[in-house]
PDB file of C-alpha atoms in Angstrom:
ATOM      1  CA  UNK A 220     -56.447  14.234 205.528  1.00 50.00           C
ATOM      2  CA  UNK A 221     -56.975  12.196 202.337  1.00 57.00           C
ATOM      3  CA  UNK A 222     -56.263  13.986 199.093  1.00 67.00           C
ATOM      4  CA  UNK A 223     -59.418  15.501 197.596  1.00 75.00           C
ATOM      5  CA  UNK A 224     -59.604  16.284 193.905  1.00 80.00           C
ATOM      6  CA  UNK A 225     -60.284  19.987 193.128  1.00 84.00           C
ATOM      7  CA  UNK A 226     -63.694  19.242 191.574  1.00 87.00           C
ATOM      8  CA  UNK A 227     -64.931  17.516 194.746  1.00 88.00           C
ATOM      9  CA  UNK A 228     -63.646  20.348 196.946  1.00 90.00           C
ATOM     10  CA  UNK A 229     -65.341  22.921 194.698  1.00 90.00           C
ATOM     11  CA  UNK A 230     -68.640  21.028 194.904  1.00 90.00           C
ATOM     12  CA  UNK A 231     -68.325  20.835 198.704  1.00 91.00           C
ATOM     13  CA  UNK A 232     -67.739  24.594 198.838  1.00 91.00           C
ATOM     14  CA  UNK A 233     -70.749  25.244 196.596  1.00 91.00           C
ATOM     15  CA  UNK A 234     -73.006  23.117 198.813  1.00 90.00           C
ATOM     16  CA  UNK A 235     -71.744  24.784 201.993  1.00 91.00           C
ATOM     17  CA  UNK A 236     -72.220  28.330 200.697  1.00 91.00           C
ATOM     18  CA  UNK A 237     -75.711  27.646 199.336  1.00 89.00           C
ATOM     19  CA  UNK A 238     -76.769  25.928 202.581  1.00 88.00           C
ATOM     20  CA  UNK A 239     -75.649  28.618 205.002  1.00 86.00           C
ATOM     21  CA  UNK A 240     -78.409  30.955 206.226  1.00 82.00           C
ATOM     22  CA  UNK A 241     -76.186  33.988 206.610  1.00 84.00           C
ATOM     23  CA  UNK A 242     -72.570  33.684 205.465  1.00 88.00           C
ATOM     24  CA  UNK A 243     -69.358  31.764 206.066  1.00 90.00           C
ATOM     25  CA  UNK A 244     -66.011  33.327 206.899  1.00 90.00           C
ATOM     26  CA  UNK A 245     -62.712  31.934 205.643  1.00 89.00           C
ATOM     27  CA  UNK A 246     -62.054  30.362 209.035  1.00 88.00           C
ATOM     28  CA  UNK A 247     -65.437  28.620 208.981  1.00 90.00           C
ATOM     29  CA  UNK A 248     -64.905  27.395 205.445  1.00 91.00           C
ATOM     30  CA  UNK A 249     -61.465  26.070 206.299  1.00 90.00           C
ATOM     31  CA  UNK A 250     -62.611  24.254 209.405  1.00 88.00           C
ATOM     32  CA  UNK A 251     -65.880  22.762 208.080  1.00 90.00           C
ATOM     33  CA  UNK A 252     -65.659  22.272 204.293  1.00 90.00           C
ATOM     34  CA  UNK A 253     -64.143  18.911 203.413  1.00 89.00           C
ATOM     35  CA  UNK A 254     -61.187  19.300 201.079  1.00 88.00           C
ATOM     36  CA  UNK A 255     -59.424  22.182 202.797  1.00 86.00           C
ATOM     37  CA  UNK A 256     -56.630  21.946 205.370  1.00 70.00           C
ATOM     38  CA  UNK A 257     -58.467  21.574 208.680  1.00 61.00           C
ATOM     39  CA  UNK A 258     -55.653  23.001 210.820  1.00 55.00           C
ATOM     40  CA  UNK A 259     -56.380  26.363 212.441  1.00 47.00           C
ATOM     41  CA  UNK A 260     -54.678  29.452 211.083  1.00 50.00           C
ATOM     42  CA  UNK A 261     -51.483  30.522 212.765  1.00 52.00           C
ATOM     43  CA  UNK A 262     -50.219  27.024 213.519  1.00 60.00           C
ATOM     44  CA  UNK A 263     -48.522  26.502 210.172  1.00 71.00           C
ATOM     45  CA  UNK A 264     -47.531  29.460 207.981  1.00 78.00           C
ATOM     46  CA  UNK A 265     -47.106  27.284 204.875  1.00 82.00           C
ATOM     47  CA  UNK A 266     -50.499  25.661 205.412  1.00 82.00           C
ATOM     48  CA  UNK A 267     -52.083  29.116 205.824  1.00 85.00           C
ATOM     49  CA  UNK A 268     -50.560  30.307 202.550  1.00 86.00           C
ATOM     50  CA  UNK A 269     -51.622  27.110 200.744  1.00 87.00           C
ATOM     51  CA  UNK A 270     -55.201  27.538 201.977  1.00 88.00           C
ATOM     52  CA  UNK A 271     -55.314  31.164 200.817  1.00 89.00           C
ATOM     53  CA  UNK A 272     -54.135  30.197 197.307  1.00 90.00           C
ATOM     54  CA  UNK A 273     -56.548  27.272 197.120  1.00 91.00           C
ATOM     55  CA  UNK A 274     -59.529  29.316 198.305  1.00 92.00           C
ATOM     56  CA  UNK A 275     -58.792  32.180 195.899  1.00 92.00           C
ATOM     57  CA  UNK A 276     -58.626  29.709 192.983  1.00 92.00           C
ATOM     58  CA  UNK A 277     -61.898  28.136 194.042  1.00 92.00           C
ATOM     59  CA  UNK A 278     -63.638  31.523 194.242  1.00 91.00           C
ATOM     60  CA  UNK A 279     -62.485  32.371 190.734  1.00 90.00           C
ATOM     61  CA  UNK A 280     -63.597  28.967 189.459  1.00 90.00           C
ATOM     62  CA  UNK A 281     -67.077  29.422 190.924  1.00 89.00           C
ATOM     63  CA  UNK A 282     -67.440  32.842 189.360  1.00 87.00           C
ATOM     64  CA  UNK A 283     -66.072  31.597 186.041  1.00 86.00           C
ATOM     65  CA  UNK A 284     -68.748  28.890 186.074  1.00 84.00           C
ATOM     66  CA  UNK A 285     -71.412  31.573 186.512  1.00 83.00           C
ATOM     67  CA  UNK A 286     -72.123  30.895 190.199  1.00 86.00           C
ATOM     68  CA  UNK A 287     -73.280  34.125 191.919  1.00 87.00           C
ATOM     69  CA  UNK A 288     -70.762  34.121 194.791  1.00 88.00           C
ATOM     70  CA  UNK A 289     -71.472  37.026 197.114  1.00 89.00           C
ATOM     71  CA  UNK A 290     -69.029  38.784 199.452  1.00 89.00           C
ATOM     72  CA  UNK A 291     -70.823  39.769 202.668  1.00 88.00           C
ATOM     73  CA  UNK A 292     -69.236  42.334 205.034  1.00 85.00           C
ATOM     74  CA  UNK A 293     -70.218  42.467 208.706  1.00 76.00           C
ATOM     75  CA  UNK A 294     -72.077  45.752 209.304  1.00 69.00           C
ATOM     76  CA  UNK A 295     -70.454  46.166 212.711  1.00 70.00           C
ATOM     77  CA  UNK A 296     -66.935  45.171 211.633  1.00 69.00           C
ATOM     78  CA  UNK A 297     -65.972  46.125 208.104  1.00 62.00           C
ATOM     79  CA  UNK A 298     -62.914  43.873 208.222  1.00 69.00           C
ATOM     80  CA  UNK A 299     -64.986  40.753 208.945  1.00 77.00           C
ATOM     81  CA  UNK A 300     -65.704  39.331 205.473  1.00 86.00           C
ATOM     82  CA  UNK A 301     -67.822  36.283 204.694  1.00 90.00           C
ATOM     83  CA  UNK A 302     -69.207  34.535 201.633  1.00 92.00           C
ATOM     84  CA  UNK A 303     -72.497  33.013 200.544  1.00 91.00           C
ATOM     85  CA  UNK A 304     -74.368  31.887 197.437  1.00 89.00           C
ATOM     86  CA  UNK A 305     -78.012  32.810 196.973  1.00 84.00           C
ATOM     87  CA  UNK A 306     -79.695  29.458 196.176  1.00 80.00           C
ATOM     88  CA  UNK A 307     -82.436  31.102 194.103  1.00 76.00           C
ATOM     89  CA  UNK A 308     -79.864  32.876 191.929  1.00 75.00           C
ATOM     90  CA  UNK A 309     -77.796  29.690 191.514  1.00 68.00           C
ATOM     91  CA  UNK A 310     -80.708  27.537 190.356  1.00 68.00           C
ATOM     92  CA  UNK A 311     -80.655  26.464 186.710  1.00 65.00           C
ATOM     93  CA  UNK A 312     -83.442  27.599 184.449  1.00 69.00           C
ATOM     94  CA  UNK A 313     -85.912  24.886 183.382  1.00 70.00           C
ATOM     95  CA  UNK A 314     -84.695  22.756 180.482  1.00 72.00           C
ATOM     96  CA  UNK A 315     -87.197  22.972 177.654  1.00 75.00           C
ATOM     97  CA  UNK A 316     -86.446  20.806 174.626  1.00 76.00           C
ATOM     98  CA  UNK A 317     -88.579  20.308 171.562  1.00 77.00           C
ATOM     99  CA  UNK A 318     -89.092  16.871 170.017  1.00 75.00           C
ATOM    100  CA  UNK A 319     -86.136  17.179 167.627  1.00 77.00           C
ATOM    101  CA  UNK A 320     -83.763  18.269 170.409  1.00 79.00           C
ATOM    102  CA  UNK A 321     -84.946  15.400 172.610  1.00 77.00           C
ATOM    103  CA  UNK A 322     -84.219  12.999 169.746  1.00 77.00           C
ATOM    104  CA  UNK A 323     -80.632  14.272 169.596  1.00 77.00           C
ATOM    105  CA  UNK A 324     -80.255  13.863 173.375  1.00 78.00           C
ATOM    106  CA  UNK A 325     -81.563  10.289 173.069  1.00 76.00           C
ATOM    107  CA  UNK A 326     -78.958   9.715 170.379  1.00 74.00           C
ATOM    108  CA  UNK A 327     -76.250  10.806 172.826  1.00 72.00           C
ATOM    109  CA  UNK A 328     -77.681   8.439 175.462  1.00 71.00           C
ATOM    110  CA  UNK A 329     -77.539   5.599 172.939  1.00 68.00           C
ATOM    111  CA  UNK A 330     -73.891   6.467 172.336  1.00 62.00           C
ATOM    112  CA  UNK A 331     -73.103   5.888 176.044  1.00 61.00           C
ATOM    113  CA  UNK A 332     -75.347   2.811 176.383  1.00 61.00           C
ATOM    114  CA  UNK A 333     -72.672   0.235 177.279  1.00 55.00           C
ATOM    115  CA  UNK A 334     -70.261   2.673 178.923  1.00 54.00           C
ATOM    116  CA  UNK A 335     -69.777   3.495 182.587  1.00 54.00           C
ATOM    117  CA  UNK A 336     -71.942   6.605 182.142  1.00 56.00           C
ATOM    118  CA  UNK A 337     -74.828   4.724 180.494  1.00 59.00           C
ATOM    119  CA  UNK A 338     -77.051   4.430 183.581  1.00 66.00           C
ATOM    120  CA  UNK A 339     -76.556   8.078 184.586  1.00 67.00           C
ATOM    121  CA  UNK A 340     -77.274   9.218 181.023  1.00 66.00           C
ATOM    122  CA  UNK A 341     -80.546   7.258 180.852  1.00 69.00           C
ATOM    123  CA  UNK A 342     -81.705   8.588 184.225  1.00 72.00           C
ATOM    124  CA  UNK A 343     -80.903  12.165 183.210  1.00 71.00           C
ATOM    125  CA  UNK A 344     -82.774  12.016 179.909  1.00 70.00           C
ATOM    126  CA  UNK A 345     -85.776  10.409 181.632  1.00 71.00           C
ATOM    127  CA  UNK A 346     -85.995  13.359 184.046  1.00 67.00           C
ATOM    128  CA  UNK A 347     -85.666  15.874 181.206  1.00 67.00           C
ATOM    129  CA  UNK A 348     -88.214  14.097 179.000  1.00 68.00           C
ATOM    130  CA  UNK A 349     -90.791  13.973 181.812  1.00 63.00           C
ATOM    131  CA  UNK A 350     -91.146  17.779 181.633  1.00 59.00           C
ATOM    132  CA  UNK A 351     -91.568  17.954 177.871  1.00 61.00           C
ATOM    133  CA  UNK A 352     -94.949  18.002 176.177  1.00 59.00           C
ATOM    134  CA  UNK A 353     -95.508  14.726 174.370  1.00 58.00           C
ATOM    135  CA  UNK A 354     -94.803  14.892 170.643  1.00 57.00           C
ATOM    136  CA  UNK A 355     -93.743  12.454 167.977  1.00 59.00           C
ATOM    137  CA  UNK A 356     -89.970  12.052 168.160  1.00 55.00           C
ATOM    138  CA  UNK A 357     -88.254  12.171 164.743  1.00 57.00           C
ATOM    139  CA  UNK A 358     -86.629   8.947 163.613  1.00 55.00           C
ATOM    140  CA  UNK A 359     -82.833   8.898 163.465  1.00 56.00           C
ATOM    141  CA  UNK A 360     -82.077   5.853 161.286  1.00 54.00           C
ATOM    142  CA  UNK A 361     -78.316   6.342 161.460  1.00 50.00           C
ATOM    143  CA  UNK A 362     -78.133   6.575 165.252  1.00 52.00           C
ATOM    144  CA  UNK A 363     -75.040   5.710 167.245  1.00 51.00           C
ATOM    145  CA  UNK A 364     -74.672   2.013 167.987  1.00 49.00           C
ATOM    146  CA  UNK A 365     -72.823   0.968 171.101  1.00 47.00           C
ATOM    147  CA  UNK A 366     -69.402  -0.577 170.470  1.00 50.00           C
ATOM    148  CA  UNK A 367     -66.422  -1.689 172.520  1.00 53.00           C
ATOM    149  CA  UNK A 368     -64.907   1.750 171.952  1.00 60.00           C
ATOM    150  CA  UNK A 369     -67.924   3.348 173.658  1.00 64.00           C
ATOM    151  CA  UNK A 370     -67.470   1.202 176.763  1.00 69.00           C
ATOM    152  CA  UNK A 371     -63.730   1.952 176.809  1.00 82.00           C
ATOM    153  CA  UNK A 372     -64.480   5.657 176.456  1.00 82.00           C
ATOM    154  CA  UNK A 373     -66.480   5.764 179.692  1.00 80.00           C
ATOM    155  CA  UNK A 374     -63.782   3.959 181.682  1.00 87.00           C
ATOM    156  CA  UNK A 375     -61.042   6.161 180.225  1.00 90.00           C
ATOM    157  CA  UNK A 376     -62.980   9.358 180.977  1.00 88.00           C
ATOM    158  CA  UNK A 377     -63.426   8.309 184.603  1.00 88.00           C
ATOM    159  CA  UNK A 378     -59.760   7.324 184.937  1.00 91.00           C
ATOM    160  CA  UNK A 379     -58.655  10.640 183.420  1.00 92.00           C
ATOM    161  CA  UNK A 380     -60.838  12.525 185.891  1.00 90.00           C
ATOM    162  CA  UNK A 381     -59.377  10.572 188.823  1.00 91.00           C
ATOM    163  CA  UNK A 382     -55.803  10.736 187.443  1.00 93.00           C
ATOM    164  CA  UNK A 383     -55.507   6.936 187.483  1.00 94.00           C
ATOM    165  CA  UNK A 384     -53.488   4.794 185.096  1.00 96.00           C
ATOM    166  CA  UNK A 385     -55.259   2.317 182.799  1.00 96.00           C
ATOM    167  CA  UNK A 386     -54.309  -1.040 181.341  1.00 95.00           C
ATOM    168  CA  UNK A 387     -55.613  -2.554 178.103  1.00 95.00           C
ATOM    169  CA  UNK A 388     -54.636  -4.758 175.181  1.00 93.00           C
ATOM    170  CA  UNK A 389     -53.985  -2.740 172.044  1.00 92.00           C
ATOM    171  CA  UNK A 390     -53.731  -3.846 168.417  1.00 87.00           C
ATOM    172  CA  UNK A 391     -51.303  -1.483 166.711  1.00 79.00           C
ATOM    173  CA  UNK A 392     -51.286  -1.155 162.929  1.00 67.00           C
ATOM    174  CA  UNK A 393     -47.556  -1.905 162.863  1.00 67.00           C
ATOM    175  CA  UNK A 394     -47.072  -4.578 165.549  1.00 72.00           C
ATOM    176  CA  UNK A 395     -48.750  -7.513 167.268  1.00 79.00           C
ATOM    177  CA  UNK A 396     -51.342  -6.848 170.014  1.00 87.00           C
ATOM    178  CA  UNK A 397     -49.739  -6.044 173.353  1.00 92.00           C
ATOM    179  CA  UNK A 398     -50.835  -4.973 176.826  1.00 94.00           C
ATOM    180  CA  UNK A 399     -50.282  -1.266 177.460  1.00 95.00           C
ATOM    181  CA  UNK A 400     -50.299   0.689 180.709  1.00 96.00           C
ATOM    182  CA  UNK A 401     -51.066   4.351 180.089  1.00 96.00           C
ATOM    183  CA  UNK A 402     -51.566   7.592 182.032  1.00 96.00           C
ATOM    184  CA  UNK A 403     -54.571   9.194 180.253  1.00 95.00           C
ATOM    185  CA  UNK A 404     -53.938  12.852 179.381  1.00 94.00           C
ATOM    186  CA  UNK A 405     -56.699  13.695 176.937  1.00 92.00           C
ATOM    187  CA  UNK A 406     -59.506  12.087 174.932  1.00 90.00           C
ATOM    188  CA  UNK A 407     -60.175  13.512 171.485  1.00 86.00           C
ATOM    189  CA  UNK A 408     -62.724  12.902 168.754  1.00 79.00           C
ATOM    190  CA  UNK A 409     -61.293  13.673 165.304  1.00 75.00           C
ATOM    191  CA  UNK A 410     -63.432  13.132 162.204  1.00 68.00           C
ATOM    192  CA  UNK A 411     -65.754  10.845 164.167  1.00 68.00           C
ATOM    193  CA  UNK A 412     -62.932   8.685 165.574  1.00 79.00           C
ATOM    194  CA  UNK A 413     -62.026   8.579 169.274  1.00 84.00           C
ATOM    195  CA  UNK A 414     -58.396   8.785 170.396  1.00 88.00           C
ATOM    196  CA  UNK A 415     -56.570   8.614 173.716  1.00 92.00           C
ATOM    197  CA  UNK A 416     -53.402  10.644 174.254  1.00 92.00           C
ATOM    198  CA  UNK A 417     -51.235   9.732 177.235  1.00 93.00           C
ATOM    199  CA  UNK A 418     -47.935   8.472 178.598  1.00 95.00           C
ATOM    200  CA  UNK A 419     -47.177   4.883 177.676  1.00 95.00           C
ATOM    201  CA  UNK A 420     -45.387   3.362 180.672  1.00 96.00           C
ATOM    202  CA  UNK A 421     -43.509   0.852 178.512  1.00 93.00           C
ATOM    203  CA  UNK A 422     -42.104   3.486 176.171  1.00 92.00           C
ATOM    204  CA  UNK A 423     -41.978   6.191 178.878  1.00 94.00           C
ATOM    205  CA  UNK A 424     -43.186   8.632 176.224  1.00 92.00           C
ATOM    206  CA  UNK A 425     -46.322  10.243 174.829  1.00 92.00           C
ATOM    207  CA  UNK A 426     -48.400   7.976 172.600  1.00 91.00           C
ATOM    208  CA  UNK A 427     -51.718   8.194 170.752  1.00 90.00           C
ATOM    209  CA  UNK A 428     -54.170   5.267 170.791  1.00 91.00           C
ATOM    210  CA  UNK A 429     -57.223   4.779 168.608  1.00 88.00           C
ATOM    211  CA  UNK A 430     -60.027   3.481 170.821  1.00 88.00           C
ATOM    212  CA  UNK A 431     -61.378   1.175 168.110  1.00 84.00           C
ATOM    213  CA  UNK A 432     -58.104  -0.788 168.323  1.00 87.00           C
ATOM    214  CA  UNK A 433     -58.452  -1.513 172.038  1.00 89.00           C
ATOM    215  CA  UNK A 434     -59.153  -5.216 172.568  1.00 88.00           C
ATOM    216  CA  UNK A 435     -61.258  -6.418 175.482  1.00 86.00           C
ATOM    217  CA  UNK A 436     -61.910  -4.194 178.473  1.00 89.00           C
ATOM    218  CA  UNK A 437     -60.036  -1.221 179.880  1.00 92.00           C
ATOM    219  CA  UNK A 438     -59.115  -1.482 183.564  1.00 93.00           C
ATOM    220  CA  UNK A 439     -58.129   1.360 185.875  1.00 93.00           C
ATOM    221  CA  UNK A 440     -55.065   0.461 187.934  1.00 94.00           C
ATOM    222  CA  UNK A 441     -53.196   2.106 190.788  1.00 89.00           C
ATOM    223  CA  UNK A 442     -54.264   4.928 193.073  1.00 91.00           C
ATOM    224  CA  UNK A 443     -56.191   8.077 192.223  1.00 89.00           C
ATOM    225  CA  UNK A 444     -54.052  11.188 191.783  1.00 90.00           C
ATOM    226  CA  UNK A 445     -51.057   9.101 190.702  1.00 91.00           C
ATOM    227  CA  UNK A 446     -49.960  11.561 188.010  1.00 93.00           C
ATOM    228  CA  UNK A 447     -50.497  15.046 186.619  1.00 91.00           C
ATOM    229  CA  UNK A 448     -50.855  15.593 182.858  1.00 90.00           C
ATOM    230  CA  UNK A 449     -48.425  18.050 181.254  1.00 90.00           C
ATOM    231  CA  UNK A 450     -49.565  21.621 180.727  1.00 87.00           C
ATOM    232  CA  UNK A 451     -48.965  21.374 176.971  1.00 86.00           C
ATOM    233  CA  UNK A 452     -50.160  17.974 175.789  1.00 86.00           C
ATOM    234  CA  UNK A 453     -48.476  16.891 172.537  1.00 81.00           C
ATOM    235  CA  UNK A 454     -51.226  16.012 170.050  1.00 80.00           C
ATOM    236  CA  UNK A 455     -49.015  15.163 167.078  1.00 71.00           C
ATOM    237  CA  UNK A 456     -51.110  14.319 164.030  1.00 66.00           C
ATOM    238  CA  UNK A 457     -54.313  15.088 165.975  1.00 70.00           C
ATOM    239  CA  UNK A 458     -53.448  18.799 166.126  1.00 67.00           C
ATOM    240  CA  UNK A 459     -56.109  20.713 164.156  1.00 61.00           C
ATOM    241  CA  UNK A 460     -54.881  21.170 160.606  1.00 59.00           C
ATOM    242  CA  UNK A 461     -51.937  18.800 161.075  1.00 63.00           C
ATOM    243  CA  UNK A 462     -50.884  16.797 158.022  1.00 66.00           C
ATOM    244  CA  UNK A 463     -48.619  13.769 158.361  1.00 75.00           C
ATOM    245  CA  UNK A 464     -48.014  13.063 154.697  1.00 86.00           C
ATOM    246  CA  UNK A 465     -49.350  13.015 151.149  1.00 92.00           C
ATOM    247  CA  UNK A 466     -50.585   9.943 149.290  1.00 94.00           C
ATOM    248  CA  UNK A 467     -50.924   9.544 145.550  1.00 96.00           C
ATOM    249  CA  UNK A 468     -54.038   7.724 144.365  1.00 96.00           C
ATOM    250  CA  UNK A 469     -55.048   6.837 140.799  1.00 95.00           C
ATOM    251  CA  UNK A 470     -58.757   7.299 140.117  1.00 95.00           C
ATOM    252  CA  UNK A 471     -61.077   6.548 137.255  1.00 93.00           C
ATOM    253  CA  UNK A 472     -62.412   9.824 135.766  1.00 90.00           C
ATOM    254  CA  UNK A 473     -65.932   9.190 137.073  1.00 86.00           C
ATOM    255  CA  UNK A 474     -64.951   8.042 140.583  1.00 90.00           C
ATOM    256  CA  UNK A 475     -63.440   9.171 143.884  1.00 91.00           C
ATOM    257  CA  UNK A 476     -65.168  12.525 144.297  1.00 91.00           C
ATOM    258  CA  UNK A 477     -64.420  12.730 148.044  1.00 88.00           C
ATOM    259  CA  UNK A 478     -60.711  12.081 147.430  1.00 92.00           C
ATOM    260  CA  UNK A 479     -60.686  14.663 144.647  1.00 92.00           C
ATOM    261  CA  UNK A 480     -62.218  17.269 146.973  1.00 90.00           C
ATOM    262  CA  UNK A 481     -59.670  16.486 149.675  1.00 87.00           C
ATOM    263  CA  UNK A 482     -56.693  16.471 147.302  1.00 91.00           C
ATOM    264  CA  UNK A 483     -55.352  17.884 144.049  1.00 93.00           C
ATOM    265  CA  UNK A 484     -55.290  16.347 140.582  1.00 93.00           C
ATOM    266  CA  UNK A 485     -51.638  16.449 139.542  1.00 94.00           C
ATOM    267  CA  UNK A 486     -51.623  14.528 136.274  1.00 93.00           C
ATOM    268  CA  UNK A 487     -52.734  11.395 134.498  1.00 93.00           C
ATOM    269  CA  UNK A 488     -51.553   7.807 134.035  1.00 92.00           C
ATOM    270  CA  UNK A 489     -53.275   6.630 130.882  1.00 91.00           C
ATOM    271  CA  UNK A 490     -56.999   6.557 131.673  1.00 91.00           C
ATOM    272  CA  UNK A 491     -56.387   7.221 135.365  1.00 95.00           C
ATOM    273  CA  UNK A 492     -56.305  10.620 137.085  1.00 95.00           C
ATOM    274  CA  UNK A 493     -53.473  10.994 139.596  1.00 95.00           C
ATOM    275  CA  UNK A 494     -54.597  12.727 142.799  1.00 95.00           C
ATOM    276  CA  UNK A 495     -52.373  13.793 145.700  1.00 95.00           C
ATOM    277  CA  UNK A 496     -54.263  13.598 148.988  1.00 93.00           C
ATOM    278  CA  UNK A 497     -52.912  14.947 152.331  1.00 90.00           C
ATOM    279  CA  UNK A 498     -53.622  12.659 155.283  1.00 87.00           C
ATOM    280  CA  UNK A 499     -53.395  12.380 159.047  1.00 77.00           C
ATOM    281  CA  UNK A 500     -53.709   8.590 159.119  1.00 76.00           C
ATOM    282  CA  UNK A 501     -52.681   6.412 156.215  1.00 82.00           C
ATOM    283  CA  UNK A 502     -55.259   3.726 157.003  1.00 81.00           C
ATOM    284  CA  UNK A 503     -58.031   6.248 156.301  1.00 83.00           C
ATOM    285  CA  UNK A 504     -56.733   6.611 152.728  1.00 90.00           C
ATOM    286  CA  UNK A 505     -56.436   2.821 152.519  1.00 91.00           C
ATOM    287  CA  UNK A 506     -60.109   2.466 153.482  1.00 89.00           C
ATOM    288  CA  UNK A 507     -61.137   5.021 150.826  1.00 91.00           C
ATOM    289  CA  UNK A 508     -59.194   3.210 148.112  1.00 93.00           C
ATOM    290  CA  UNK A 509     -60.615  -0.193 149.063  1.00 92.00           C
ATOM    291  CA  UNK A 510     -64.149   1.208 149.206  1.00 90.00           C
ATOM    292  CA  UNK A 511     -63.860   2.319 145.566  1.00 92.00           C
ATOM    293  CA  UNK A 512     -62.906  -1.228 144.524  1.00 85.00           C
ATOM    294  CA  UNK A 513     -61.637  -1.245 140.929  1.00 86.00           C
ATOM    295  CA  UNK A 514     -62.187   2.489 140.481  1.00 92.00           C
ATOM    296  CA  UNK A 515     -59.103   3.413 142.557  1.00 94.00           C
ATOM    297  CA  UNK A 516     -55.584   2.123 143.129  1.00 94.00           C
ATOM    298  CA  UNK A 517     -52.794   3.200 145.453  1.00 94.00           C
ATOM    299  CA  UNK A 518     -49.647   4.641 143.875  1.00 95.00           C
ATOM    300  CA  UNK A 519     -47.615   6.046 146.774  1.00 94.00           C
ATOM    301  CA  UNK A 520     -46.279   5.780 149.420  1.00 93.00           C
ATOM    302  CA  UNK A 521     -45.207   2.142 149.211  1.00 94.00           C
ATOM    303  CA  UNK A 522     -46.702   1.355 152.628  1.00 91.00           C
ATOM    304  CA  UNK A 523     -50.128   2.363 151.307  1.00 92.00           C
ATOM    305  CA  UNK A 524     -49.656   0.208 148.195  1.00 94.00           C
ATOM    306  CA  UNK A 525     -48.658  -2.811 150.294  1.00 92.00           C
ATOM    307  CA  UNK A 526     -51.533  -2.323 152.766  1.00 90.00           C
ATOM    308  CA  UNK A 527     -54.147  -2.067 150.000  1.00 92.00           C
ATOM    309  CA  UNK A 528     -52.847  -5.261 148.371  1.00 92.00           C
ATOM    310  CA  UNK A 529     -52.762  -7.111 151.678  1.00 90.00           C
ATOM    311  CA  UNK A 530     -56.299  -6.134 152.672  1.00 89.00           C
ATOM    312  CA  UNK A 531     -57.690  -6.789 149.192  1.00 89.00           C
ATOM    313  CA  UNK A 532     -56.048 -10.253 149.098  1.00 89.00           C
ATOM    314  CA  UNK A 533     -57.444 -11.098 152.527  1.00 86.00           C
ATOM    315  CA  UNK A 534     -60.937 -10.041 151.403  1.00 84.00           C
ATOM    316  CA  UNK A 535     -60.696 -12.237 148.280  1.00 83.00           C
ATOM    317  CA  UNK A 536     -59.561 -15.215 150.341  1.00 82.00           C
ATOM    318  CA  UNK A 537     -62.448 -14.760 152.762  1.00 78.00           C
ATOM    319  CA  UNK A 538     -64.898 -14.507 149.852  1.00 73.00           C
ATOM    320  CA  UNK A 539     -63.740 -17.791 148.264  1.00 68.00           C
ATOM    321  CA  UNK A 540     -63.641 -19.840 151.490  1.00 60.00           C
TER     322      UNK A 540
END
């Protein structure tokens, strides 16, 4: 039998137990629900034990998800146990959104517009909106605009679900663009920026990739179920509260309020206030300094100073071309 991912097997079990008129015993579930070992009990002790463990996990998962799984005992034979799900009790309550909530859902759909999930998202919101009383939908002028990172996000999410490797060209901040093959372990959004954490095949080690630095398209490669992510995924600088280093930035007294809130004023350099700012990613501090133009300058570390000069020089050259 082909390998079936646990989510598909769980869905098959849910459908079977909601469709049965009376109940299903373990033997019936094992022999008819796709995803379980179809061999009859007693032929293979190891297979029997594996089925028992799998079925017990699936029962717990259904109950954890709030599915009303019922245990039904035969009135004539107390040892004959079966299972069923009452369809009426498992039905979701109607989704009732007001105009503002629908606007937020539409914003999420816009976020997925060019991704693999875009079509499904549009169909879902259309069904939900059809049951809502017509009202004026509030304008969201700063809505999410689709980008290459959005499209990559959908492909990566699908590959992670299927446990398939992915291949893409990546522009690192410290090296030339190169093609990477990665086993996706987790996708994170930190401060509005999407990241992929996974095993880089070339380095044979855990690496973190910023989705905005992925060039071109992401392609899933290899077979489904090709790997299993580690139980404890190393998040490095993406760990909540993690700080990689501290930068020193000189600010004009009237400028840089966001940097001042994030850091600590430690002294002065003439007419400049010196502020130490903890950071996860140095390029975020670089962007803040450049955005303040002449009202801020980088002091330390030297990498930050060099990056600010390089980006500022490139901007000046582009302006005078």
